[in-house]
XYZ file of C-alpha atoms in Angstrom:
318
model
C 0.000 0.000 0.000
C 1.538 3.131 -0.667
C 1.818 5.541 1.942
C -0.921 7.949 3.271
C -0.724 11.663 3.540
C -2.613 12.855 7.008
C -3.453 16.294 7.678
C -3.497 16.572 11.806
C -4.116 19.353 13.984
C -3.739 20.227 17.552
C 0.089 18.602 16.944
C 2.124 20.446 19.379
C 1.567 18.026 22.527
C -0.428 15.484 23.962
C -2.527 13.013 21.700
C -1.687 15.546 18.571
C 2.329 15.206 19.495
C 1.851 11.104 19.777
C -0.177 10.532 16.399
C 2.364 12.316 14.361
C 5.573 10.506 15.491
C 3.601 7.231 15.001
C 2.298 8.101 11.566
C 5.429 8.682 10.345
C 6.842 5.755 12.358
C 4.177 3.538 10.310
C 5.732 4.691 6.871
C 2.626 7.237 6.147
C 3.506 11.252 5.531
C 2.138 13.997 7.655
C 1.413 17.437 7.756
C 1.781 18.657 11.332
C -0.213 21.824 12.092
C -1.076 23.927 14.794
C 0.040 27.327 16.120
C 3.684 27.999 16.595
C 4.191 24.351 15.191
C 8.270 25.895 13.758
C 8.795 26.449 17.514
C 7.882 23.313 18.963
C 8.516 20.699 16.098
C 10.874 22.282 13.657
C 13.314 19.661 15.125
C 10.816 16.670 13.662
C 10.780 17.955 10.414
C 11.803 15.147 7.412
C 10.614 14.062 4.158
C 7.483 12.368 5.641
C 7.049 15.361 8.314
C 6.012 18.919 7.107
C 4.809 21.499 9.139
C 1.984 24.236 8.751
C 1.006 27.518 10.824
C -3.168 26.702 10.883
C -4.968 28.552 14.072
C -8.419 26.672 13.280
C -10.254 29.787 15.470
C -8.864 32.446 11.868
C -12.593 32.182 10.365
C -13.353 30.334 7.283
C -11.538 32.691 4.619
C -8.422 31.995 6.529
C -8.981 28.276 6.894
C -9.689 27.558 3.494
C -6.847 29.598 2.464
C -4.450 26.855 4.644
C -6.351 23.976 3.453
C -5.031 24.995 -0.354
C -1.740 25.383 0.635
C -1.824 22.154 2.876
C -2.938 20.024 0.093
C -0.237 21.540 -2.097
C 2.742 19.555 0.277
C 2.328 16.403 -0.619
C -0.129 16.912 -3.553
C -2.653 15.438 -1.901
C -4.393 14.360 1.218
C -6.023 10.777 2.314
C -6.944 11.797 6.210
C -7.607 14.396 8.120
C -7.342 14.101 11.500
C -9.175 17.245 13.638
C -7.595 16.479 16.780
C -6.986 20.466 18.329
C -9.357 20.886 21.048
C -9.636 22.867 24.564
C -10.968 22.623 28.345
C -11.486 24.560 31.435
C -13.430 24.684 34.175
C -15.904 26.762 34.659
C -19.816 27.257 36.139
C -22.420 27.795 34.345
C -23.647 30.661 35.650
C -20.104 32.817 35.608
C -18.996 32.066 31.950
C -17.846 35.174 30.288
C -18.832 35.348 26.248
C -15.526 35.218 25.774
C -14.870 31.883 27.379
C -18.043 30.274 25.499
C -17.454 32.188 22.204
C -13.465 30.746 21.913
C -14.262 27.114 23.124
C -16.987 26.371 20.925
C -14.025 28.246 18.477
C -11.744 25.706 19.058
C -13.470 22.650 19.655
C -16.697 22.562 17.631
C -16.949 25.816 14.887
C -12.753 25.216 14.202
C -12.978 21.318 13.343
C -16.158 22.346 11.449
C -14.497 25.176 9.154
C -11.005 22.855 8.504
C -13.389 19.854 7.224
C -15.466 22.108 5.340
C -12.840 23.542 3.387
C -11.051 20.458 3.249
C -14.546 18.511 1.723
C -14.355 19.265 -1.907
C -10.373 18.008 -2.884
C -11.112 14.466 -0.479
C -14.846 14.730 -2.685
C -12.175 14.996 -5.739
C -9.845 12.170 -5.048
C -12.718 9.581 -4.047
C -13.780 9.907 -7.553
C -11.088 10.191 -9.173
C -8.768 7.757 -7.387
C -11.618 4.685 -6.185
C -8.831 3.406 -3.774
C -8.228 6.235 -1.512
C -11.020 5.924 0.461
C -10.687 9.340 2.627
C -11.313 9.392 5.975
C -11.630 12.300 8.369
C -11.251 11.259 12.432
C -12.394 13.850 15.180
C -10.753 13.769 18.719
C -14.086 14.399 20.369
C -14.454 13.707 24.602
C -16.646 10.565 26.519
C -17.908 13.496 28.433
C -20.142 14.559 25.002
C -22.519 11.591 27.199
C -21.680 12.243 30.353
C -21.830 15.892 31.352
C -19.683 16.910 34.233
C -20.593 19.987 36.773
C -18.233 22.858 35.798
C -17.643 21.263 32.461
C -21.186 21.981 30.755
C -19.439 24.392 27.791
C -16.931 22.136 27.340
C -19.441 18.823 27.447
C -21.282 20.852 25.125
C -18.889 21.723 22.491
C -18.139 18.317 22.246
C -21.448 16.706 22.134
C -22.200 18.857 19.508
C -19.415 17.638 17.671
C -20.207 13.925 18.010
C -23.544 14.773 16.892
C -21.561 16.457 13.506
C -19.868 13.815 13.021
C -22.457 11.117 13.095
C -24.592 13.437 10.487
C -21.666 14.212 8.319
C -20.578 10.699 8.216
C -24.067 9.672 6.780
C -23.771 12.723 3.989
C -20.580 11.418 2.675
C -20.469 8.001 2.788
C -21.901 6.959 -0.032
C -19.144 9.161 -1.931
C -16.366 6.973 -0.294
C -15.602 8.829 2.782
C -15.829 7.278 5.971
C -15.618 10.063 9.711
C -15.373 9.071 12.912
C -15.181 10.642 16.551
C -12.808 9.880 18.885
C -14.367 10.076 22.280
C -11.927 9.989 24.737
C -11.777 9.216 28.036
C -8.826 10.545 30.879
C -5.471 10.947 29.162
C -2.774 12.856 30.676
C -2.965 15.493 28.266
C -2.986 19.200 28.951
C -6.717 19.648 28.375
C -7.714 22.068 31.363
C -4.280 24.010 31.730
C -3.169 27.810 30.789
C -2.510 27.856 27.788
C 1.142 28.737 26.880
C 0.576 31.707 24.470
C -1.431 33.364 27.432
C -4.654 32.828 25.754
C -6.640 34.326 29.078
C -9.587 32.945 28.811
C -8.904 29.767 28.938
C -5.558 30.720 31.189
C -7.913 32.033 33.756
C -10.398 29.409 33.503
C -12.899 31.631 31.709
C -14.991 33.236 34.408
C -15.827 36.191 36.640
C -15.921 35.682 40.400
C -17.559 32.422 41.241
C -20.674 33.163 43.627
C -19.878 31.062 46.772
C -22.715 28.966 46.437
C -21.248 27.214 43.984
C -17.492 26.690 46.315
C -18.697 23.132 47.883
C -19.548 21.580 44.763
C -16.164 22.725 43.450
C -14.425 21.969 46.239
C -15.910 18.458 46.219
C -15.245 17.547 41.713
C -11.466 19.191 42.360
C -11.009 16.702 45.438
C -12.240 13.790 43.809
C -9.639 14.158 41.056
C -6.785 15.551 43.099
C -7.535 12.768 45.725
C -5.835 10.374 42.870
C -5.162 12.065 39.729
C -3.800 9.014 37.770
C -6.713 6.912 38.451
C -9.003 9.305 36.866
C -6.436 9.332 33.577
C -6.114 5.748 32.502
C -5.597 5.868 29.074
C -1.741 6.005 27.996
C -0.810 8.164 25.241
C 1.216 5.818 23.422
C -1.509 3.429 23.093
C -4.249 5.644 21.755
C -2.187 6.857 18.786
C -1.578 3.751 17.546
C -5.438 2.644 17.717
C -6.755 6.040 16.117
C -4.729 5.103 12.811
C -5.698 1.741 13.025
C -9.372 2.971 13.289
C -8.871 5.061 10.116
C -6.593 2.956 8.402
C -8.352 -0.239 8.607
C -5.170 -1.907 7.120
C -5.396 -5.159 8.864
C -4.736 -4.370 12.686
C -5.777 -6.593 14.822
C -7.883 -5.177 16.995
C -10.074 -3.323 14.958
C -9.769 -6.503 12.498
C -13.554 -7.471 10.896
C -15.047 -4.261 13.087
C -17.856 -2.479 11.198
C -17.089 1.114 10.737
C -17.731 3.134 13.776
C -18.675 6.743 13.825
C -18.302 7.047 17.587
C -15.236 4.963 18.829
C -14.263 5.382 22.712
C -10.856 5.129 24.416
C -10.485 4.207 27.658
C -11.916 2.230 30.803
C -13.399 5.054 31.853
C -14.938 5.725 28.771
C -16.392 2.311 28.477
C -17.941 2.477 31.779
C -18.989 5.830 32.281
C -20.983 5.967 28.528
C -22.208 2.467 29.154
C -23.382 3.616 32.527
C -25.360 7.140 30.551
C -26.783 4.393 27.651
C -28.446 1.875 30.429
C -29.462 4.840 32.541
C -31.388 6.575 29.537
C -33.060 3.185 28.555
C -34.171 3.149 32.345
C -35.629 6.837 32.086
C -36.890 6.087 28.456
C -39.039 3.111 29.551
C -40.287 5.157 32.829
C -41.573 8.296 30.380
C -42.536 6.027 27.573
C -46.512 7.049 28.071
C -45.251 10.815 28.361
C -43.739 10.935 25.017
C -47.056 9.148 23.429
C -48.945 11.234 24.843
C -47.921 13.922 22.606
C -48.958 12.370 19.437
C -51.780 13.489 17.656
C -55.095 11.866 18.150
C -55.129 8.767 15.340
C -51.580 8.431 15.114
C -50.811 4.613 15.312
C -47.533 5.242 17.652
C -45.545 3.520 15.203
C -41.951 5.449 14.171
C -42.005 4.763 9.999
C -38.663 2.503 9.594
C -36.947 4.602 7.086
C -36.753 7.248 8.992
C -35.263 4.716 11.646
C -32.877 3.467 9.191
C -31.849 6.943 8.361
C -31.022 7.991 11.888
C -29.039 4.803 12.597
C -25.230 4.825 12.984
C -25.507 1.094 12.460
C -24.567 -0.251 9.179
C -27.117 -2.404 7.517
């Protein structure tokens, strides 16, 4: 097989930072991007490793702009990989616009913009090249099912990018593109810290003065993870880069080996169990306001959901 060009961003630590140095390690070519990406990975730059300036929060002009000039590197482009993301704490009630307005930047209305620019040249070489098979992975968060307290923005942003990705998947599959989202569970990552080019509203967690109401339950989340950090961070970072090209790749790897193609994938223990936990506990509540939900049907109406529509909203393949 020859190799694959990816397109990742969010590559100057962390997850990002992994994926790269095993893409290249696998024989594939990569285009490492993020801010200040000369700075912090000139050193890693080869033959198979370029690098490319991209802040995904510059608007769509700007984006679409980088997505030319990325696809110009190698000449073309078989994954992308939106894996740039951010996290702080915050309550609800003392969120600043800012905060809200440069999350849902980053993590939802960023990945959104680089794909959409990106769409038309993978449209391009699906048709014209019937091997390539493009595929576009999302590194998207196990809490876009289960919502922390002093998390909801960030819970948000990335349920609403699941929820992308599961409807995007189903528009361009039939063209021979496959997306998935990577929903992650604790990884030792710096999700949640200042940001090192000062960015302050994520720096200083985003709000005004928390009302003191709000100090015990705090107080209580911060001492659960503090009480034992590592056991709330399972996942190792060396072992989810591997399994996120494997996912896309689908070149044999044993693991994912005879899988159907999954448009949600989760990593970690915690993942597992805490989603599992959300899916059982919604079945419970579903079952328990079953009559509630009929009850809004018009008079006549035989209670009986039509099964294309059924079909259509599956993430199932049939």
């Amino acid at each position: 097989m020859a190799p694959l060009v990816w397109l990742v961003t969010g590559t100057t630590s962390g997850i990002g930072r992994a994926l790269i140095e095993h893409i290249v390690a696998r024989g594939d070519k990569v285009i490492a991007s993020g801010r200040r990406v000369e700075e912090k990975l000139g050193a890693l730059k080869s033959e198979s490793l370029a690098l490319l300036e991209l802040d995904i929060t510059a608007g769509r002009a700007a984006i679409a702009a980088k997505m030319a000039e990325a696809w110009a590197v190698f000449g073309h482009i078989d994954v992308l990989l939106n894996n740039a993301g951010a996290s702080a704490m915050c309550s609800a009630e003392e969120a600043t616009d800012e905060y809200i307005d440069k999350l849902f930047a980053v993590n939802l209305f960023g990945p959104m913009h680089v794909t959409q620019a990106l769409l038309p040249y993978l449209r391009e070489r699906a048709a014209s090249v019937p091997t390539s098979s493009p595929r576009i992975g999302f590194t998207s968060s196990s809490t876009a099912w289960t919502s922390l307290p002093f998390l909801s923005h960030y819970a948000a942003s990335k349920a609403a990018l699941s929820a992308y990705v599961e409807a995007l998947d189903k528009e361009v599959s039939s063209l021979g593109i496959r997306c998935a989202a990577f929903e992650c569970g604790g990884f030792p990552t710096h999700l949640g810290q200042p940001r090192a080019d000062g960015d302050a509203a994520f720096g200083g967690q985003g709000g005004t003065a928390l009302p003191a109401v709000y100090g015990p339950g705090l107080a209580a989340l911060g001492g659960m993870f503090m009480s034992d950090p590592m056991a709330f961070m399972p996942g190792a970072l060396e072992k989810v880069a591997p399994l996120i090209v494997d996912v896309l790749k689908r070149d044999g790897a044993e693991l994912v080996a005879g899988k159907p193609w999954a448009v949600r994938v989760w990593f970690g223990s915690d993942a597992y169990a805490s989603v599992k936990q959300k899916c059982d506990e919604v079945l419970v509540l579903l079952d328990e306001f079953k009559d509630v939900a009929y009850a809004t049907d018009r008079d006549g109406y035989d209670h009986v959901t039509r099964p294309e529509y059924l079909k259509a909203t599956s993430i199932l393949e049939k």
